[in-house]
Amino acid sequence: MTTPLDWSGFGHVSLAGLLFLCLAAALAGAVDAVVGGGGLIQLPAMLLIGPGGQPIYSLATSKVAAVVGTAAAVRTYTVQTTVDWAAALPMAFAAFVGAVGGAAFAGSLEPGVLNAVVLVALLGVGLYTWRKPELGVADRPRFSRPAQLAAMGAGGAVIGFYDGLAGPGTGAFLVFLLVGLIGFAFVPASATAKIVNVATNLGALLYFIPAGKVLWGLGAVMAVCNAGGAVVGARLAVRRGSGFVRRVFLTVVVALVVSLGVKAVAG
């Protein structure tokens, strides 16, 4: 029989539970670094273990691990590929503001309504990407520079708000926005999405930390594991190219659709 950890910063999880969460965080970091969707792995794992006794603690603590993992992925991407910082940073700022607002409303929206909207959106994203194999193979800008920045800012704010609400698939939505609407190739889209995702996680934490919802001991341990996975995932994405990222993207979208579909049927 396992013994709960005495330190309340771990949410009184057992040692076996802590190991399980570390493995989930490492896998989530790797998947998230490639194309997003790591939250599909990490957050459900935390909800299963239930640290702190309330779902809000799982949500808040998962953001600590995620922000460190996405930051590690950003560093790896910036060393190995070119990032359009002049476009990425304004988008990240808009997403940060959106995430603060989304976190403030976390729990106020009926989960069934949000899940239904996301499920429909993901089905559209997956079908569109699958039917266009040339999508994201190379950079194909679709707008003038001012229009591109405006579209990225608006999209970043909306997706940031959604991330603050703890919706799954934030990274996948960011990648699709950048590939499908803006015209990025998959690898630079993944790099930019990670920069924006750092901002959305920080925005959510700006609300959760003062509210006292973060379990710092658990968050720190999971952050190390998430970061390790993120570095591996980012290196794979750069080495294998946009075709590999596209395949992972479609796999993650299918997994998200199945997960949300099962949740909707189960009620």
Coordinates of C-alpha atoms in Angstrom, one line a residue:
M1 CA 0.0 0.0 0.0
T2 CA 1.4 3.4 -0.9
T3 CA 1.7 6.2 1.5
P4 CA 0.5 9.7 0.7
L5 CA 3.1 12.4 0.6
D6 CA 3.0 14.6 3.6
W7 CA 3.8 17.8 1.7
S8 CA 0.5 19.5 0.8
G9 CA 2.1 21.0 -2.3
F10 CA 1.8 17.6 -3.9
G11 CA -2.0 17.4 -3.2
H12 CA -1.5 14.3 -1.0
V13 CA -1.0 12.1 -4.1
S14 CA 0.5 8.6 -3.5
L15 CA 4.0 7.8 -4.8
A16 CA 2.5 5.6 -7.5
G17 CA 0.2 8.5 -8.5
L18 CA 3.1 10.8 -8.7
L19 CA 5.0 8.4 -11.0
F20 CA 2.0 8.1 -13.2
L21 CA 1.6 11.9 -13.5
C22 CA 5.3 12.2 -14.3
L23 CA 5.0 9.8 -17.1
A24 CA 1.9 11.5 -18.4
A25 CA 3.7 14.9 -18.3
A26 CA 6.7 13.6 -20.2
L27 CA 4.5 12.1 -23.0
A28 CA 2.3 15.3 -23.0
G29 CA 5.3 17.5 -23.4
A30 CA 6.6 15.5 -26.4
V31 CA 3.2 15.5 -28.2
D32 CA 2.6 19.1 -27.4
A33 CA 5.9 20.2 -28.8
V34 CA 5.3 18.6 -32.1
V35 CA 1.8 19.9 -32.8
G36 CA -0.1 20.6 -29.7
G37 CA -2.7 18.5 -27.9
G38 CA -0.5 17.5 -24.9
G39 CA -3.4 18.6 -22.7
L40 CA -5.3 15.6 -23.9
I41 CA -2.9 13.5 -22.0
Q42 CA -1.8 15.6 -19.0
L43 CA -5.0 17.1 -17.8
P44 CA -7.1 13.9 -17.9
A45 CA -4.3 12.1 -16.0
M46 CA -4.4 14.7 -13.3
L47 CA -8.2 14.6 -13.1
L48 CA -8.0 10.9 -12.7
I49 CA -5.6 11.2 -9.7
G50 CA -7.5 14.2 -8.3
P51 CA -4.7 16.1 -6.5
G52 CA -6.1 18.7 -4.1
G53 CA -9.6 17.2 -4.2
Q54 CA -11.1 19.7 -6.7
P55 CA -10.7 19.8 -10.6
I56 CA -9.6 23.5 -10.4
Y57 CA -6.3 22.3 -8.7
S58 CA -5.6 19.9 -11.5
L59 CA -6.2 22.6 -14.1
A60 CA -4.1 25.2 -12.4
T61 CA -1.2 22.9 -11.6
S62 CA -1.2 21.5 -15.1
K63 CA -0.5 25.0 -16.4
V64 CA 2.7 25.1 -14.4
A65 CA 4.0 22.0 -16.0
A66 CA 2.8 23.1 -19.4
V67 CA 4.4 26.6 -19.3
V68 CA 7.8 25.1 -18.5
G69 CA 7.4 22.4 -21.2
T70 CA 6.3 24.9 -23.9
A71 CA 9.2 27.2 -23.0
A72 CA 11.6 24.4 -23.4
A73 CA 10.1 23.6 -26.8
V74 CA 10.4 27.2 -27.8
R75 CA 14.1 27.2 -26.9
T76 CA 14.7 24.1 -29.0
Y77 CA 12.8 25.4 -32.0
T78 CA 14.6 28.8 -32.0
V79 CA 17.9 27.1 -32.0
Q80 CA 17.1 24.8 -34.9
T81 CA 14.7 26.8 -37.1
T82 CA 13.7 30.4 -38.0
V83 CA 10.9 32.1 -36.0
D84 CA 9.1 35.2 -37.2
W85 CA 9.3 37.1 -33.9
A86 CA 7.7 40.2 -35.2
A87 CA 4.5 38.3 -35.9
A88 CA 4.8 35.8 -33.0
L89 CA 5.1 38.2 -30.2
P90 CA 2.0 40.4 -30.9
M91 CA 0.0 37.2 -31.3
A92 CA 1.4 35.9 -28.0
F93 CA 0.4 39.1 -26.2
A94 CA -3.2 38.9 -27.6
A95 CA -3.4 35.3 -26.5
F96 CA -2.1 36.2 -23.1
V97 CA -4.9 38.7 -22.6
G98 CA -7.4 36.3 -23.8
A99 CA -6.2 33.5 -21.5
V100 CA -6.5 35.8 -18.4
G101 CA -10.1 36.4 -19.3
G102 CA -10.7 32.7 -20.0
A103 CA -9.3 31.6 -16.7
A104 CA -11.5 34.0 -14.9
F105 CA -14.5 32.3 -16.5
A106 CA -13.3 28.8 -15.9
G107 CA -16.1 26.6 -14.6
S108 CA -18.8 29.1 -15.5
L109 CA -19.6 27.6 -18.8
E110 CA -21.5 24.3 -19.1
P111 CA -18.9 21.7 -20.0
G112 CA -21.4 20.0 -22.4
V113 CA -21.8 23.2 -24.4
L114 CA -18.1 23.8 -24.7
N115 CA -17.3 20.2 -25.6
A116 CA -20.0 20.2 -28.4
V117 CA -18.5 23.4 -29.9
V118 CA -15.0 22.0 -29.8
L119 CA -16.0 18.7 -31.2
V120 CA -17.6 20.3 -34.3
A121 CA -14.6 22.6 -34.7
L122 CA -12.1 19.7 -34.5
L123 CA -14.1 17.6 -37.0
G124 CA -13.9 20.6 -39.5
V125 CA -10.2 21.1 -38.8
G126 CA -9.4 17.4 -39.3
L127 CA -11.4 17.0 -42.5
Y128 CA -10.0 20.2 -44.0
T129 CA -6.4 19.2 -43.3
W130 CA -6.9 15.6 -44.5
R131 CA -8.4 16.7 -47.8
K132 CA -5.6 19.1 -48.6
P133 CA -2.3 17.1 -48.4
E134 CA -0.4 20.0 -49.8
L135 CA -1.5 22.2 -46.8
G136 CA 1.5 23.3 -44.7
V137 CA 4.2 21.7 -46.8
A138 CA 5.7 25.1 -47.5
D139 CA 5.1 28.7 -46.4
R140 CA 2.3 30.2 -48.6
P141 CA 1.4 33.6 -47.1
R142 CA -2.2 34.6 -47.9
F143 CA -2.4 38.1 -46.6
S144 CA -0.5 41.4 -46.7
R145 CA 1.7 41.9 -43.6
P146 CA -0.8 44.2 -41.8
A147 CA -3.7 41.8 -42.5
Q148 CA -1.6 38.8 -41.4
L149 CA -0.7 40.5 -38.1
A150 CA -4.3 41.4 -37.5
A151 CA -5.6 37.9 -38.2
M152 CA -2.9 36.3 -36.0
G153 CA -3.8 38.7 -33.1
A154 CA -7.5 38.1 -33.3
G155 CA -7.1 34.4 -33.6
G156 CA -4.6 34.4 -30.8
A157 CA -7.0 36.2 -28.5
V158 CA -9.9 33.9 -29.2
I159 CA -7.8 30.7 -28.8
G160 CA -6.1 32.2 -25.7
F161 CA -9.5 32.7 -24.1
Y162 CA -10.4 29.1 -24.9
D163 CA -7.2 27.9 -23.3
G164 CA -7.9 29.8 -20.2
L165 CA -11.2 27.9 -20.0
A166 CA -9.0 24.7 -20.1
G167 CA -10.3 23.5 -23.4
P168 CA -8.4 20.6 -25.0
G169 CA -6.5 21.0 -28.3
T170 CA -5.3 24.6 -27.9
G171 CA -2.0 23.8 -29.6
A172 CA -3.8 22.0 -32.4
F173 CA -6.1 25.0 -33.0
L174 CA -3.1 27.4 -33.0
V175 CA -1.3 25.3 -35.6
F176 CA -4.3 25.0 -37.8
L177 CA -4.9 28.8 -37.6
L178 CA -1.3 29.4 -38.7
V179 CA -1.3 26.8 -41.4
G180 CA -4.9 26.8 -42.7
L181 CA -5.6 30.6 -42.5
I182 CA -2.2 32.4 -42.4
G183 CA -0.3 30.1 -44.7
F184 CA 2.6 28.9 -42.5
A185 CA 4.3 25.6 -43.1
F186 CA 3.8 23.1 -40.3
V187 CA 7.2 23.4 -38.7
P188 CA 7.3 27.2 -38.3
A189 CA 3.6 27.0 -37.3
S190 CA 4.5 24.6 -34.5
A191 CA 7.3 26.9 -33.4
T192 CA 5.1 29.9 -33.4
A193 CA 2.2 28.0 -31.7
K194 CA 4.6 27.1 -28.8
I195 CA 5.5 30.8 -28.3
V196 CA 1.8 31.7 -28.1
N197 CA 1.1 28.7 -25.9
V198 CA 3.7 30.0 -23.4
A199 CA 1.7 33.2 -23.2
T200 CA -1.7 31.5 -22.8
N201 CA -0.3 29.4 -19.9
L202 CA 1.2 32.4 -18.2
G203 CA -2.1 34.3 -18.7
A204 CA -4.0 31.5 -17.0
L205 CA -1.5 31.3 -14.2
L206 CA -1.8 35.1 -13.6
Y207 CA -5.3 34.3 -12.4
F208 CA -4.8 30.8 -10.8
I209 CA -1.7 31.7 -8.6
P210 CA -3.3 34.6 -6.6
A211 CA -6.3 32.4 -6.2
G212 CA -4.1 29.8 -4.5
K213 CA -5.0 27.0 -6.8
V214 CA -1.5 25.8 -7.8
L215 CA 0.1 22.8 -6.0
W216 CA 3.7 23.9 -6.4
G217 CA 5.5 20.7 -5.4
L218 CA 3.6 18.6 -7.9
G219 CA 3.7 21.3 -10.5
A220 CA 7.5 21.5 -10.2
V221 CA 8.1 17.8 -10.6
M222 CA 5.7 17.5 -13.5
A223 CA 7.3 20.6 -15.1
V224 CA 10.7 18.9 -15.3
C225 CA 9.2 15.8 -16.9
N226 CA 7.1 17.9 -19.4
A227 CA 10.1 19.9 -20.4
G228 CA 12.2 16.8 -21.1
G229 CA 9.4 15.4 -23.3
A230 CA 9.1 18.8 -25.0
V231 CA 12.7 19.0 -26.0
V232 CA 12.5 15.5 -27.6
G233 CA 9.3 16.4 -29.4
A234 CA 10.6 19.7 -30.8
R235 CA 13.8 18.0 -32.1
L236 CA 11.8 15.3 -33.8
A237 CA 9.6 17.9 -35.4
V238 CA 12.5 19.9 -36.8
R239 CA 14.4 16.8 -37.9
R240 CA 11.5 15.0 -39.6
G241 CA 9.9 18.1 -41.2
S242 CA 6.4 19.3 -42.0
G243 CA 5.2 16.0 -43.4
F244 CA 5.8 14.3 -40.1
V245 CA 4.2 17.2 -38.1
R246 CA 1.1 17.0 -40.4
R247 CA 0.7 13.2 -39.7
V248 CA 1.0 13.8 -35.9
F249 CA -1.4 16.7 -36.2
L250 CA -4.1 14.5 -37.8
T251 CA -3.5 11.8 -35.2
V252 CA -3.9 14.2 -32.4
V253 CA -7.1 15.7 -33.9
V254 CA -8.6 12.2 -34.3
A255 CA -7.7 11.4 -30.7
L256 CA -9.3 14.6 -29.5
V257 CA -12.5 14.0 -31.5
V258 CA -12.7 10.4 -30.1
S259 CA -12.1 11.6 -26.5
L260 CA -14.7 14.4 -26.7
G261 CA -17.1 12.1 -28.5
V262 CA -16.9 9.5 -25.8
K263 CA -17.3 12.2 -23.1
A264 CA -20.4 13.6 -24.9
V265 CA -22.0 10.1 -25.2
A266 CA -21.2 9.2 -21.6
G267 CA -22.7 12.6 -20.5

